[in-house]
Amino acid sequence: MTRRLNPAERLAAVEKDLLLEEIVRQSEWSQSLVEQAVFAAGLANETFDCNLLRDLLPEQGHGFLGAAINALRGAGVIERSGQMVPSTSGPTHGHRISVWRLSVKGHLIAQTRRPTTGREAAA
């Protein structure tokens, strides 16, 4: 038997659904920016976290960075390093966040997306 939600729980569920809809409405341009930041951070550093990514990105929609990280993890592009660090984002009050690294698949994708210089193109 399913438990019925009380009015406060129904309101919270509606607000959560609205937030998810807002995240989904983020433009492909925003998603592309997050992916570029992940690939740049992953190629430049052995590991990276959302603190670093927030420094690389313009202001993103609430929750979009987390959603993008989850999508990249789900696609096998990034993987957890096993480390955790405190978040530097004020609203998170320093909660622990994962440290990531590019997977083999992520390195392959990042290499193909890396811009070429004139010398590399001439070679």
Short mmCIF file of C-alpha atoms in Angstrom, two decimals:
data_model
loop_
_atom_site.label_atom_id
_atom_site.label_comp_id
_atom_site.label_asym_id
_atom_site.label_seq_id
_atom_site.Cartn_x
_atom_site.Cartn_y
_atom_site.Cartn_z
CA MET A 1 0.00 0.00 0.00
CA THR A 2 1.40 3.40 -0.96
CA ARG A 3 1.58 6.13 1.65
CA ARG A 4 -0.25 9.35 0.76
CA LEU A 5 1.82 12.53 0.80
CA ASN A 6 0.81 15.30 3.15
CA PRO A 7 0.32 18.83 1.69
CA ALA A 8 3.86 19.95 2.60
CA GLU A 9 5.36 16.87 0.92
CA ARG A 10 3.26 17.46 -2.22
CA LEU A 11 4.41 21.10 -2.36
CA ALA A 12 8.06 20.04 -1.94
CA ALA A 13 7.65 17.48 -4.74
CA VAL A 14 6.15 20.14 -7.05
CA GLU A 15 9.01 22.56 -6.26
CA LYS A 16 11.56 19.80 -6.93
CA ASP A 17 9.90 19.02 -10.27
CA LEU A 18 9.96 22.71 -11.20
CA LEU A 19 13.68 22.89 -10.37
CA LEU A 20 14.35 19.81 -12.51
CA GLU A 21 12.38 21.36 -15.38
CA GLU A 22 14.48 24.52 -15.03
CA ILE A 23 17.70 22.49 -15.18
CA VAL A 24 16.48 20.61 -18.25
CA ARG A 25 15.69 23.92 -19.97
CA GLN A 26 19.34 24.99 -19.77
CA SER A 27 20.61 25.63 -23.26
CA GLU A 28 22.94 23.35 -25.16
CA TRP A 29 25.40 26.23 -25.00
CA SER A 30 25.52 25.98 -21.18
CA GLN A 31 25.98 22.22 -21.36
CA SER A 32 28.76 22.68 -23.88
CA LEU A 33 30.50 25.19 -21.59
CA VAL A 34 30.43 22.75 -18.68
CA GLU A 35 31.76 19.94 -20.87
CA GLN A 36 34.56 22.17 -22.17
CA ALA A 37 35.48 23.15 -18.61
CA VAL A 38 35.53 19.48 -17.54
CA PHE A 39 37.72 18.49 -20.49
CA ALA A 40 40.08 21.47 -19.94
CA ALA A 41 40.36 20.75 -16.21
CA GLY A 42 40.79 17.02 -16.84
CA LEU A 43 43.56 17.51 -19.38
CA ALA A 44 45.38 20.13 -17.30
CA ASN A 45 45.07 18.33 -13.95
CA GLU A 46 45.14 14.72 -12.84
CA THR A 47 42.04 15.43 -10.73
CA PHE A 48 39.53 18.27 -10.45
CA ASP A 49 36.43 19.20 -8.48
CA CYS A 50 33.44 21.51 -8.81
CA ASN A 51 35.29 24.25 -6.90
CA LEU A 52 37.73 24.48 -9.80
CA LEU A 53 34.99 24.19 -12.42
CA ARG A 54 32.99 27.06 -10.84
CA ASP A 55 36.11 29.24 -11.20
CA LEU A 56 36.30 28.39 -14.92
CA LEU A 57 32.60 28.87 -15.70
CA PRO A 58 30.32 31.88 -15.89
CA GLU A 59 27.42 31.83 -13.42
CA GLN A 60 25.37 28.70 -14.11
CA GLY A 61 21.72 27.94 -13.37
CA HIS A 62 21.03 26.57 -9.90
CA GLY A 63 22.02 22.92 -9.79
CA PHE A 64 23.16 22.69 -13.42
CA LEU A 65 26.80 21.99 -12.66
CA GLY A 66 25.85 19.05 -10.44
CA ALA A 67 23.43 17.73 -13.05
CA ALA A 68 26.11 18.02 -15.75
CA ILE A 69 28.67 16.21 -13.59
CA ASN A 70 26.17 13.42 -12.93
CA ALA A 71 25.46 13.12 -16.66
CA LEU A 72 29.18 12.95 -17.51
CA ARG A 73 29.72 10.36 -14.78
CA GLY A 74 26.76 8.34 -16.04
CA ALA A 75 28.15 8.46 -19.58
CA GLY A 76 31.51 7.16 -18.36
CA VAL A 77 33.37 10.37 -19.27
CA ILE A 78 34.52 11.09 -15.71
CA GLU A 79 35.04 8.91 -12.66
CA ARG A 80 35.45 9.51 -8.95
CA SER A 81 39.03 9.65 -7.70
CA GLY A 82 38.02 8.43 -4.25
CA GLN A 83 38.86 11.78 -2.67
CA MET A 84 36.48 14.35 -1.19
CA VAL A 85 37.06 18.06 -0.48
CA PRO A 86 34.93 20.77 1.15
CA SER A 87 32.88 22.88 -1.24
CA THR A 88 33.84 26.56 -1.46
CA SER A 89 30.36 27.56 -2.62
CA GLY A 90 28.68 29.66 0.08
CA PRO A 91 25.21 28.10 -0.12
CA THR A 92 26.65 24.60 0.44
CA HIS A 93 28.16 25.55 3.82
CA GLY A 94 31.32 23.58 3.04
CA HIS A 95 29.73 20.18 2.50
CA ARG A 96 31.99 17.52 1.01
CA ILE A 97 32.15 17.14 -2.77
CA SER A 98 33.77 14.49 -4.93
CA VAL A 99 37.08 14.87 -6.69
CA TRP A 100 36.92 13.64 -10.29
CA ARG A 101 39.26 12.54 -13.06
CA LEU A 102 38.71 11.94 -16.74
CA SER A 103 38.15 8.28 -17.58
CA VAL A 104 39.92 6.68 -20.52
CA LYS A 105 36.82 7.48 -22.58
CA GLY A 106 36.92 11.07 -21.30
CA HIS A 107 40.58 11.46 -22.28
CA LEU A 108 39.82 10.20 -25.79
CA ILE A 109 36.93 12.62 -26.20
CA ALA A 110 38.94 15.52 -24.76
CA GLN A 111 41.85 14.84 -27.13
CA THR A 112 39.57 14.90 -30.18
CA ARG A 113 38.00 18.19 -29.03
CA ARG A 114 41.31 19.88 -28.24
CA PRO A 115 41.86 22.83 -30.55
CA THR A 116 44.81 22.54 -32.90
CA THR A 117 47.41 25.25 -33.39
CA GLY A 118 48.63 26.30 -36.81
CA ARG A 119 51.79 24.18 -36.40
CA GLU A 120 49.80 21.01 -35.56
CA ALA A 121 47.50 21.56 -38.53
CA ALA A 122 50.48 22.03 -40.90
CA ALA A 123 52.25 18.87 -39.70
#
